[in-house]
Amino acid sequence: EAALVPPGELTRVDGSVVGGPSRVDSRAVGGGLEPTEVKVNSRVWAGSMNLDQKLKVRVSRTGSKTRAAAIQRWIQTAIREEDVAHQTAVRSASVLVPWTMMLAVSAFGIWWLVSGGPGGAFAVALAILIGIAPVALAMSTSTALRIGILSAAERGLLIRAAEAFRSLASADSVMFNRVGTLTAGEMHVLQVAAVEDENPELILRVAGALMMESDHPVSAAIVRACRVSRDSGTGGGDVPHWIEVHHVEIDADGAFIGQAELPVANSDGEVEMRFVEASLWRPRDMSALDERMAVAAMGGGTPLVLSLRGRVRGVITVGDDIKPDAVDAVDALEDMDVDTVMITRDPYPVARRFADRIGIARVLAGITQNRKPAAVRGLRVGGETVVMVGGPDVAACLRTADVGVLMASGDGVEDLEIEESDAVSMRDRVGAIPDAIRLARRVHRTMDSNIVIASTYNVAVLAVSIAGVLHPLPAALLMVLSSLWIEWRSRRLGVTVERDFVGAFLRGRRR
């Protein structure tokens, strides 16, 4: 089913473009700050504004299943949640009212006895009752929190709960999963190195056959290179056009193990096809490799080692490009006194070289997929508030961290109903992380200062009212002004955040 979207109208469905290039403004549903050009096969989302030409969209989701509906559910859930500061403010406001009633009655009795008449005593009691501002105290956090969550959503970051917003504000470590988070675009094979008596093309073909069913970016890069090599006939007749593999499995360390049908010379020197044990694995250190293979593994990129019959036969290195804003984002985090950590399965020399290009302070290298949650837990046990940033492949790490941020890739996060993450960055930008922490800190500074201002005001009004200095009419005016002041401070947050984000965006473009 296809839907037509005329220029100047909102897209009402999620889907892919099947006709007509155009510019689309998708800021309302987590798109970029500027309109983007869409063409055939580009993804579009309900709530996006079509600006130029008529679009024909193949429908994939409608109604409550669209991204816009999911964003609305996230925001409503986050706003309903109460964090510690909001609970404190509401409890204080609820306690303030009965205590004020008791103080007003007591002050009325004392002033009647002192002054000898009920007139002055009534004015004191009335000033106490009118002057306090429980509403200002109760709303000192809720308005700022709501505006903060909405501001984050407008900038492509969905927060699941208010408490996650506070954890973002107190974060002192951000851990990045390397693949897909700090890197952009498709991974590609950089080089294939083989031992002296082995054909590099055979190494590549066996690796591609073992990883054929995997959807990991590294696997996709090797399979792609294998197909190009096969279709071009590289390697000549010594390399089979098609390699059969059986009983392929992935062990606990993430290695691909199977039986591959390869040409093997028998005792008579004749070549025949036999199934041999093949394994493809990512080294955690260089101790298992000889000097030549170790040099190849450290040449740059992610190394994978192919073993046949238990012997290392070659090394394939796969690389990708660093995201354009990665260096600026890491610098911004360091300027905010947030420690940056990269976790990867690559050996330490390879990982350290990559991290140095970006400026990341710490590297956890040689960590297999099943051990990554334990590494995150180790940082938390050490007293750090950890924000884990990664894709769906590290969902267990997102669940383990104080705040798990699911990072978009390509056209964005396809499914926002992901329970493992506390936040979803719908824009494929590393800069979304320092932006989110900066926003969370500003929101919680405003919330905390609002509580202090509202509490100080109420204590001061009670003191001067009990002393008989404050008249009921000025007390009423002060109560209204205090509530308006708290409201203005909270709403001003949205304007300040907008200015800071636009300034950061323009600075990034100038760089």
Short mmCIF file of C-alpha atoms in Angstrom, two decimals:
data_model
loop_
_atom_site.label_atom_id
_atom_site.label_comp_id
_atom_site.label_asym_id
_atom_site.label_seq_id
_atom_site.Cartn_x
_atom_site.Cartn_y
_atom_site.Cartn_z
CA GLU A 1 0.00 0.00 0.00
CA ALA A 2 1.31 3.48 -0.91
CA ALA A 3 0.37 6.97 0.30
CA LEU A 4 0.73 10.27 -1.56
CA VAL A 5 2.11 13.24 0.38
CA PRO A 6 1.59 16.61 -1.37
CA PRO A 7 4.11 19.41 -0.76
CA GLY A 8 3.37 21.46 2.34
CA GLU A 9 1.62 18.61 4.17
CA LEU A 10 2.60 16.27 6.97
CA THR A 11 3.42 12.64 6.35
CA ARG A 12 0.87 10.50 8.22
CA VAL A 13 2.60 7.12 7.94
CA ASP A 14 6.01 5.55 8.45
CA GLY A 15 7.44 4.09 5.29
CA SER A 16 9.97 4.30 2.48
CA VAL A 17 9.92 6.59 -0.53
CA VAL A 18 9.01 4.89 -3.81
CA GLY A 19 8.48 7.97 -5.95
CA GLY A 20 9.57 11.60 -6.16
CA PRO A 21 12.62 13.24 -4.55
CA SER A 22 11.88 16.07 -2.13
CA ARG A 23 13.11 17.88 0.98
CA VAL A 24 11.58 16.78 4.28
CA ASP A 25 11.64 18.51 7.66
CA SER A 26 11.57 15.77 10.31
CA ARG A 27 12.65 17.71 13.40
CA ALA A 28 9.38 16.93 15.17
CA VAL A 29 10.12 13.20 15.07
CA GLY A 30 13.81 13.26 15.89
CA GLY A 31 15.26 14.20 12.51
CA GLY A 32 18.12 16.62 11.88
CA LEU A 33 18.13 20.32 12.66
CA GLU A 34 17.84 21.08 8.95
CA PRO A 35 15.56 19.64 6.23
CA THR A 36 17.02 16.62 4.48
CA GLU A 37 16.79 15.41 0.88
CA VAL A 38 14.89 12.13 0.49
CA LYS A 39 14.76 9.92 -2.58
CA VAL A 40 13.71 6.41 -3.54
CA ASN A 41 14.30 3.93 -0.66
CA SER A 42 14.81 6.73 1.90
CA ARG A 43 12.93 6.33 5.18
CA VAL A 44 10.27 8.89 6.14
CA TRP A 45 8.30 9.10 9.37
CA ALA A 46 4.81 10.21 10.34
CA GLY A 47 4.93 13.82 11.47
CA SER A 48 7.55 14.88 8.88
CA MET A 49 6.73 17.91 6.72
CA ASN A 50 7.11 17.50 2.95
CA LEU A 51 8.55 20.79 1.65
CA ASP A 52 9.06 20.57 -2.13
CA GLN A 53 7.77 17.84 -4.44
CA LYS A 54 4.96 15.30 -4.15
CA LEU A 55 6.13 12.08 -2.49
CA LYS A 56 4.87 8.55 -2.88
CA VAL A 57 5.51 6.50 0.25
CA ARG A 58 5.20 2.75 0.70
CA VAL A 59 3.39 2.32 4.03
CA SER A 60 5.07 0.23 6.72
CA ARG A 61 3.39 1.56 9.90
CA THR A 62 0.26 3.53 10.67
CA GLY A 63 -1.56 4.95 13.68
CA SER A 64 -0.27 3.90 17.10
CA LYS A 65 2.59 1.91 15.55
CA THR A 66 4.32 4.94 13.99
CA ARG A 67 7.45 6.55 15.34
CA ALA A 68 5.51 9.72 16.25
CA ALA A 69 3.13 7.68 18.41
CA ALA A 70 6.06 5.91 20.08
CA ILE A 71 7.72 9.26 20.81
CA GLN A 72 4.50 10.53 22.38
CA ARG A 73 4.29 7.45 24.61
CA TRP A 74 7.92 7.86 25.71
CA ILE A 75 7.37 11.52 26.62
CA GLN A 76 4.13 10.88 28.50
CA THR A 77 5.72 8.06 30.48
CA ALA A 78 8.78 10.17 31.36
CA ILE A 79 6.68 13.15 32.46
CA ARG A 80 4.46 10.95 34.64
CA GLU A 81 7.50 9.54 36.40
CA GLU A 82 8.61 11.41 39.51
CA ASP A 83 12.26 11.73 40.38
CA VAL A 84 13.68 12.35 43.86
CA ALA A 85 13.63 16.14 43.60
CA HIS A 86 10.01 16.22 42.46
CA GLN A 87 8.92 13.88 45.24
CA THR A 88 10.72 16.07 47.78
CA ALA A 89 9.05 19.22 46.49
CA VAL A 90 5.55 17.69 46.48
CA ARG A 91 5.95 16.20 49.96
CA SER A 92 7.25 19.53 51.29
CA ALA A 93 4.30 21.37 49.75
CA SER A 94 1.81 18.88 51.22
CA VAL A 95 3.37 19.23 54.69
CA LEU A 96 3.54 23.02 54.40
CA VAL A 97 -0.24 23.54 54.28
CA PRO A 98 -1.26 21.85 57.60
CA TRP A 99 1.73 23.33 59.42
CA THR A 100 0.81 26.78 58.12
CA MET A 101 -2.77 26.31 59.36
CA MET A 102 -1.45 25.42 62.80
CA LEU A 103 0.92 28.41 62.81
CA ALA A 104 -1.90 30.75 61.73
CA VAL A 105 -4.17 29.56 64.57
CA SER A 106 -1.35 29.81 67.10
CA ALA A 107 -0.31 33.27 65.87
CA PHE A 108 -3.94 34.43 65.99
CA GLY A 109 -4.25 33.37 69.66
CA ILE A 110 -0.89 34.86 70.69
CA TRP A 111 -1.51 38.19 68.95
CA TRP A 112 -5.01 38.42 70.40
CA LEU A 113 -3.56 37.99 73.88
CA VAL A 114 -0.76 40.50 73.21
CA SER A 115 -2.80 43.18 71.40
CA GLY A 116 -6.02 42.70 73.34
CA GLY A 117 -8.17 42.68 70.19
CA PRO A 118 -9.01 40.26 67.36
CA GLY A 119 -8.43 42.73 64.49
CA GLY A 120 -4.65 42.73 64.46
CA ALA A 121 -4.53 39.01 65.30
CA PHE A 122 -6.79 38.22 62.34
CA ALA A 123 -4.60 40.31 59.98
CA VAL A 124 -1.49 38.36 61.10
CA ALA A 125 -3.22 35.00 60.63
CA LEU A 126 -4.56 36.05 57.24
CA ALA A 127 -1.12 37.23 56.08
CA ILE A 128 0.32 33.84 57.07
CA LEU A 129 -2.36 31.93 55.17
CA ILE A 130 -2.25 34.14 52.07
CA GLY A 131 1.51 34.64 51.88
CA ILE A 132 2.67 31.04 51.72
CA ALA A 133 3.06 29.55 48.24
CA PRO A 134 2.70 25.74 48.30
CA VAL A 135 1.91 25.81 44.57
CA ALA A 136 5.26 27.47 43.80
CA LEU A 137 7.02 24.81 45.86
CA ALA A 138 5.14 21.95 44.20
CA MET A 139 5.71 23.27 40.68
CA SER A 140 9.36 24.18 41.32
CA THR A 141 10.45 20.88 39.73
CA SER A 142 7.58 19.64 37.58
CA THR A 143 7.61 22.49 35.04
CA ALA A 144 11.39 22.43 34.59
CA LEU A 145 11.40 18.64 34.28
CA ARG A 146 8.60 18.64 31.69
CA ILE A 147 10.31 21.32 29.60
CA GLY A 148 13.62 19.49 29.83
CA ILE A 149 12.15 16.19 28.62
CA LEU A 150 10.31 17.94 25.78
CA SER A 151 13.47 19.85 24.79
CA ALA A 152 15.42 16.58 24.69
CA ALA A 153 12.75 14.97 22.50
CA GLU A 154 12.82 17.91 20.09
CA ARG A 155 16.54 17.30 19.70
CA GLY A 156 16.16 13.60 18.98
CA LEU A 157 16.77 12.18 22.47
CA LEU A 158 13.96 10.24 24.15
CA ILE A 159 14.20 9.75 27.92
CA ARG A 160 12.27 6.83 29.37
CA ALA A 161 11.99 8.10 32.97
CA ALA A 162 12.69 11.20 35.01
CA GLU A 163 15.15 9.33 37.20
CA ALA A 164 17.24 8.52 34.10
CA PHE A 165 17.32 12.26 33.42
CA ARG A 166 18.83 12.85 36.88
CA SER A 167 21.37 10.06 36.34
CA LEU A 168 22.41 11.77 33.11
CA ALA A 169 22.98 14.98 35.05
CA SER A 170 25.24 13.22 37.58
CA ALA A 171 27.13 11.11 35.00
CA ASP A 172 30.91 11.12 35.37
CA SER A 173 31.74 8.40 32.80
CA VAL A 174 30.49 7.74 29.27
CA MET A 175 31.32 4.35 27.77
CA PHE A 176 31.09 3.95 24.00
CA ASN A 177 30.81 0.66 22.18
CA ARG A 178 33.16 1.23 19.25
CA VAL A 179 31.33 -0.38 16.33
CA GLY A 180 28.41 1.66 15.02
CA THR A 181 28.64 4.29 17.76
CA LEU A 182 31.89 6.12 17.05
CA THR A 183 32.10 5.00 13.44
CA ALA A 184 29.96 5.84 10.42
CA GLY A 185 29.07 4.18 7.15
CA GLU A 186 29.63 0.61 6.07
CA MET A 187 32.71 -1.23 7.28
CA HIS A 188 35.08 -2.45 4.57
CA VAL A 189 37.96 -4.88 4.28
CA LEU A 190 41.31 -3.10 4.45
CA GLN A 191 43.66 -6.00 3.76
CA VAL A 192 43.95 -9.77 3.74
CA ALA A 193 47.28 -11.20 4.89
CA ALA A 194 48.08 -14.91 4.58
CA VAL A 195 50.95 -17.14 5.63
CA GLU A 196 53.51 -17.91 2.92
CA ASP A 197 51.94 -21.08 1.52
CA GLU A 198 48.32 -19.86 1.60
CA ASN A 199 46.21 -17.97 -0.93
CA PRO A 200 44.78 -14.68 0.51
CA GLU A 201 41.67 -15.03 -1.66
CA LEU A 202 40.94 -18.43 -0.12
CA ILE A 203 41.25 -16.88 3.34
CA LEU A 204 38.67 -14.24 2.39
CA ARG A 205 36.28 -16.76 0.80
CA VAL A 206 36.34 -19.10 3.82
CA ALA A 207 35.75 -16.18 6.19
CA GLY A 208 32.82 -14.98 4.09
CA ALA A 209 31.29 -18.46 4.05
CA LEU A 210 31.56 -18.78 7.85
CA MET A 211 29.98 -15.35 8.46
CA MET A 212 27.30 -15.58 5.79
CA GLU A 213 24.37 -15.75 8.26
CA SER A 214 25.63 -13.02 10.63
CA ASP A 215 24.23 -9.48 10.48
CA HIS A 216 27.08 -7.84 12.43
CA PRO A 217 28.73 -4.92 10.56
CA VAL A 218 32.10 -6.71 10.52
CA SER A 219 30.49 -9.84 9.08
CA ALA A 220 28.62 -7.81 6.47
CA ALA A 221 31.87 -6.16 5.34
CA ILE A 222 33.66 -9.50 4.89
CA VAL A 223 30.72 -11.11 3.09
CA ARG A 224 30.50 -8.11 0.78
CA ALA A 225 34.22 -8.28 -0.05
CA CYS A 226 33.95 -12.03 -0.57
CA ARG A 227 31.14 -11.61 -3.11
CA VAL A 228 33.07 -8.94 -5.01
CA SER A 229 36.13 -11.21 -5.11
CA ARG A 230 34.08 -14.20 -6.26
CA ASP A 231 32.20 -12.27 -8.96
CA SER A 232 35.41 -10.79 -10.36
CA GLY A 233 37.12 -14.18 -10.43
CA THR A 234 40.05 -13.04 -8.29
CA GLY A 235 42.26 -15.91 -7.19
CA GLY A 236 41.96 -17.91 -10.39
CA GLY A 237 41.18 -21.59 -10.53
CA ASP A 238 42.95 -22.41 -7.28
CA VAL A 239 40.07 -20.95 -5.28
CA PRO A 240 36.63 -22.65 -5.46
CA HIS A 241 33.85 -20.45 -6.78
CA TRP A 242 31.61 -21.63 -3.95
CA ILE A 243 32.72 -22.96 -0.57
CA GLU A 244 30.36 -25.22 1.34
CA VAL A 245 30.33 -24.89 5.13
CA HIS A 246 28.50 -27.11 7.62
CA HIS A 247 27.79 -27.05 11.36
CA VAL A 248 28.68 -23.38 11.75
CA GLU A 249 28.31 -22.14 15.32
CA ILE A 250 29.42 -19.18 17.41
CA ASP A 251 31.15 -20.02 20.67
CA ALA A 252 31.06 -18.06 23.94
CA ASP A 253 33.95 -15.83 22.80
CA GLY A 254 32.22 -14.90 19.54
CA ALA A 255 34.36 -17.07 17.27
CA PHE A 256 32.81 -18.65 14.16
CA ILE A 257 33.55 -22.39 14.01
CA GLY A 258 32.50 -24.80 11.27
CA GLN A 259 33.50 -27.35 8.66
CA ALA A 260 34.57 -25.89 5.29
CA GLU A 261 34.96 -27.87 2.07
CA LEU A 262 38.39 -26.94 0.67
CA PRO A 263 40.88 -28.30 -1.91
CA VAL A 264 43.44 -30.46 -0.08
CA ALA A 265 46.42 -32.37 -1.56
CA ASN A 266 46.38 -36.08 -0.66
CA SER A 267 49.39 -38.36 -0.17
CA ASP A 268 49.71 -38.86 -3.92
CA GLY A 269 49.85 -35.12 -4.54
CA GLU A 270 46.40 -35.02 -6.07
CA VAL A 271 44.01 -32.22 -5.03
CA GLU A 272 40.61 -33.30 -3.75
CA MET A 273 37.81 -31.56 -1.87
CA ARG A 274 37.61 -32.31 1.84
CA PHE A 275 35.84 -30.84 4.84
CA VAL A 276 38.31 -29.31 7.28
CA GLU A 277 37.81 -27.52 10.58
CA ALA A 278 37.78 -23.74 10.12
CA SER A 279 37.46 -20.99 12.72
CA LEU A 280 37.35 -17.22 12.48
CA TRP A 281 38.08 -15.28 15.65
CA ARG A 282 39.04 -11.84 16.89
CA PRO A 283 42.29 -11.91 18.91
CA ARG A 284 42.33 -10.36 22.38
CA ASP A 285 46.15 -10.12 22.25
CA MET A 286 48.94 -11.04 19.84
CA SER A 287 50.36 -14.00 21.74
CA ALA A 288 48.67 -16.55 19.45
CA LEU A 289 50.13 -15.00 16.26
CA ASP A 290 53.59 -15.17 14.74
CA GLU A 291 55.48 -12.01 13.94
CA ARG A 292 54.16 -11.58 10.41
CA MET A 293 50.52 -12.14 11.37
CA ALA A 294 50.86 -9.88 14.44
CA VAL A 295 52.16 -7.05 12.25
CA ALA A 296 49.20 -7.54 9.90
CA ALA A 297 46.76 -7.53 12.81
CA MET A 298 48.20 -4.26 14.15
CA GLY A 299 48.25 -2.56 10.77
CA GLY A 300 44.99 -0.73 11.44
CA GLY A 301 41.34 -1.66 11.64
CA THR A 302 39.65 -4.59 13.34
CA PRO A 303 41.64 -7.84 12.91
CA LEU A 304 40.07 -11.28 12.43
CA VAL A 305 42.16 -14.42 12.35
CA LEU A 306 41.30 -17.48 10.23
CA SER A 307 42.52 -20.86 11.42
CA LEU A 308 42.34 -24.10 9.44
CA ARG A 309 42.86 -27.38 11.24
CA GLY A 310 43.88 -25.42 14.32
CA ARG A 311 46.66 -23.47 12.57
CA VAL A 312 46.57 -19.72 11.87
CA ARG A 313 46.41 -19.24 8.09
CA GLY A 314 45.63 -15.54 7.67
CA VAL A 315 44.46 -12.24 9.10
CA ILE A 316 41.70 -10.02 7.71
CA THR A 317 41.51 -6.41 8.86
CA VAL A 318 38.25 -4.50 8.60
CA GLY A 319 37.97 -0.73 8.98
CA ASP A 320 35.41 2.04 9.04
CA ASP A 321 35.33 5.82 9.20
CA ILE A 322 35.09 7.91 12.33
CA LYS A 323 31.89 9.93 12.61
CA PRO A 324 32.45 13.61 11.70
CA ASP A 325 31.40 14.91 15.13
CA ALA A 326 33.09 12.22 17.25
CA VAL A 327 36.21 14.25 18.10
CA ASP A 328 34.20 17.36 19.02
CA ALA A 329 31.82 15.28 21.13
CA VAL A 330 34.62 13.62 23.09
CA ASP A 331 36.30 17.00 23.63
CA ALA A 332 33.00 18.40 24.89
CA LEU A 333 32.63 15.54 27.37
CA GLU A 334 36.17 16.01 28.66
CA ASP A 335 35.53 19.75 29.08
CA MET A 336 32.49 18.84 31.21
CA ASP A 337 34.74 16.64 33.45
CA VAL A 338 33.12 13.49 32.12
CA ASP A 339 35.54 10.60 31.64
CA THR A 340 35.33 8.87 28.25
CA VAL A 341 35.77 5.10 27.86
CA MET A 342 35.74 2.89 24.77
CA ILE A 343 34.94 -0.82 25.00
CA THR A 344 35.83 -3.15 22.15
CA ARG A 345 36.81 -6.70 21.27
CA ASP A 346 39.88 -5.44 19.39
CA PRO A 347 43.36 -6.03 20.86
CA TYR A 348 44.69 -3.20 22.98
CA PRO A 349 47.24 -1.79 20.47
CA VAL A 350 44.56 -1.55 17.77
CA ALA A 351 41.97 -0.12 20.15
CA ARG A 352 44.39 2.38 21.68
CA ARG A 353 45.41 3.69 18.25
CA PHE A 354 41.75 4.20 17.31
CA ALA A 355 40.94 5.88 20.65
CA ASP A 356 43.90 8.26 20.29
CA ARG A 357 42.52 9.48 16.97
CA ILE A 358 39.34 10.58 18.75
CA GLY A 359 40.80 11.59 22.10
CA ILE A 360 39.13 8.97 24.30
CA ALA A 361 40.84 8.69 27.68
CA ARG A 362 40.39 5.03 28.61
CA VAL A 363 40.17 1.83 26.58
CA LEU A 364 38.77 -1.53 27.63
CA ALA A 365 40.14 -3.80 24.91
CA GLY A 366 39.83 -7.51 24.19
CA ILE A 367 36.37 -7.64 25.81
CA THR A 368 34.16 -10.25 24.20
CA GLN A 369 30.42 -9.70 23.83
CA ASN A 370 29.45 -11.85 26.81
CA ARG A 371 31.96 -10.07 29.10
CA LYS A 372 30.98 -6.50 28.25
CA PRO A 373 28.15 -6.24 30.84
CA ALA A 374 30.62 -7.30 33.55
CA ALA A 375 32.99 -4.52 32.42
CA VAL A 376 30.20 -1.96 32.74
CA ARG A 377 29.29 -3.35 36.14
CA GLY A 378 32.92 -3.04 37.20
CA LEU A 379 32.91 0.71 36.56
CA ARG A 380 29.71 1.09 38.56
CA VAL A 381 31.12 -0.89 41.47
CA GLY A 382 34.07 1.51 41.43
CA GLY A 383 31.67 4.36 42.24
CA GLU A 384 31.21 5.82 38.77
CA THR A 385 27.85 6.85 37.31
CA VAL A 386 28.07 5.23 33.88
CA VAL A 387 26.28 6.20 30.68
CA MET A 388 26.58 3.34 28.19
CA VAL A 389 26.17 4.24 24.49
CA GLY A 390 25.71 1.53 21.89
CA GLY A 391 23.43 -0.30 19.50
CA PRO A 392 21.01 -3.20 19.98
CA ASP A 393 23.93 -5.67 19.88
CA VAL A 394 25.03 -4.47 23.36
CA ALA A 395 21.54 -4.43 24.88
CA ALA A 396 22.80 -6.26 27.98
CA CYS A 397 25.32 -3.43 28.59
CA LEU A 398 22.61 -0.79 28.19
CA ARG A 399 20.58 -2.61 30.81
CA THR A 400 23.55 -2.84 33.20
CA ALA A 401 24.64 0.84 33.07
CA ASP A 402 23.12 3.65 35.14
CA VAL A 403 21.82 5.09 31.87
CA GLY A 404 21.72 3.06 28.66
CA VAL A 405 21.54 5.15 25.49
CA LEU A 406 20.58 3.34 22.29
CA MET A 407 22.35 5.08 19.40
CA ALA A 408 20.66 5.32 16.02
CA SER A 409 22.40 4.24 12.85
CA GLY A 410 21.68 4.93 9.21
CA ASP A 411 18.08 6.09 8.89
CA GLY A 412 17.58 5.92 12.65
CA VAL A 413 16.23 3.51 15.21
CA GLU A 414 13.63 1.33 13.55
CA ASP A 415 11.82 0.23 16.71
CA LEU A 416 11.58 2.57 19.67
CA GLU A 417 9.84 -0.01 21.89
CA ILE A 418 13.13 -1.25 23.34
CA GLU A 419 12.99 -2.13 27.02
CA GLU A 420 16.73 -2.43 27.61
CA SER A 421 17.56 1.25 27.08
CA ASP A 422 16.80 4.24 29.30
CA ALA A 423 17.15 6.64 26.38
CA VAL A 424 17.18 6.52 22.58
CA SER A 425 19.18 8.91 20.41
CA MET A 426 17.25 9.02 17.14
CA ARG A 427 19.98 11.01 15.41
CA ASP A 428 23.17 9.32 14.29
CA ARG A 429 25.37 11.82 16.16
CA VAL A 430 27.94 11.28 18.90
CA GLY A 431 27.33 14.92 19.83
CA ALA A 432 23.88 13.95 21.12
CA ILE A 433 25.53 12.54 24.26
CA PRO A 434 27.26 15.74 25.54
CA ASP A 435 24.15 17.67 24.48
CA ALA A 436 21.98 15.39 26.62
CA ILE A 437 24.26 15.62 29.66
CA ARG A 438 24.49 19.40 29.31
CA LEU A 439 20.70 19.66 29.10
CA ALA A 440 20.14 17.32 32.06
CA ARG A 441 22.57 19.27 34.22
CA ARG A 442 20.94 22.59 33.38
CA VAL A 443 17.45 21.24 34.05
CA HIS A 444 18.42 19.81 37.42
CA ARG A 445 20.30 22.94 38.43
CA THR A 446 17.11 24.87 37.69
CA MET A 447 14.99 22.35 39.62
CA ASP A 448 17.27 22.42 42.66
CA SER A 449 17.53 26.21 42.69
CA ASN A 450 13.74 26.48 42.30
CA ILE A 451 13.28 24.32 45.41
CA VAL A 452 15.74 26.51 47.35
CA ILE A 453 14.05 29.73 46.18
CA ALA A 454 10.53 28.47 46.95
CA SER A 455 11.54 27.10 50.35
CA THR A 456 13.42 30.28 51.30
CA TYR A 457 10.47 32.42 50.24
CA ASN A 458 7.99 30.43 52.32
CA VAL A 459 10.19 30.51 55.42
CA ALA A 460 10.76 34.27 55.04
CA VAL A 461 7.05 35.01 54.53
CA LEU A 462 6.11 32.96 57.59
CA ALA A 463 8.71 34.76 59.69
CA VAL A 464 7.70 38.32 58.73
CA SER A 465 3.97 37.45 58.90
CA ILE A 466 4.25 36.00 62.41
CA ALA A 467 6.20 39.12 63.44
CA GLY A 468 3.25 41.22 62.25
CA VAL A 469 5.28 43.12 59.67
CA LEU A 470 3.52 41.85 56.53
CA HIS A 471 0.00 43.05 55.62
CA PRO A 472 -2.39 40.54 53.93
CA LEU A 473 -2.57 42.53 50.65
CA PRO A 474 1.20 42.63 50.03
CA ALA A 475 1.31 38.99 51.16
CA ALA A 476 -1.14 38.05 48.40
CA LEU A 477 0.92 39.98 45.85
CA LEU A 478 4.14 38.27 47.00
CA MET A 479 2.50 34.84 46.75
CA VAL A 480 1.45 35.49 43.13
CA LEU A 481 4.85 36.93 42.22
CA SER A 482 6.71 33.96 43.72
CA SER A 483 4.67 31.49 41.66
CA LEU A 484 5.18 33.56 38.51
CA TRP A 485 8.92 33.79 39.22
CA ILE A 486 9.25 30.00 39.54
CA GLU A 487 7.21 29.53 36.36
CA TRP A 488 9.32 32.07 34.46
CA ARG A 489 12.60 30.47 35.57
CA SER A 490 11.40 27.06 34.40
CA ARG A 491 10.05 28.22 31.05
CA ARG A 492 13.13 30.35 30.42
CA LEU A 493 15.04 27.04 30.47
CA GLY A 494 13.60 26.14 27.08
CA VAL A 495 14.86 29.38 25.53
CA THR A 496 18.32 28.97 27.06
CA VAL A 497 18.59 25.37 25.89
CA GLU A 498 17.49 26.32 22.37
CA ARG A 499 20.17 29.01 22.18
CA ASP A 500 22.91 26.68 23.48
CA PHE A 501 22.02 23.86 21.10
CA VAL A 502 21.85 26.13 18.07
CA GLY A 503 25.19 27.65 19.06
CA ALA A 504 26.77 24.21 19.42
CA PHE A 505 25.36 23.15 16.04
CA LEU A 506 26.77 26.24 14.31
CA ARG A 507 30.16 25.81 15.96
CA GLY A 508 30.24 22.20 14.75
CA ARG A 509 29.47 23.28 11.19
CA ARG A 510 32.24 25.90 11.22
CA ARG A 511 34.73 23.24 12.28
#
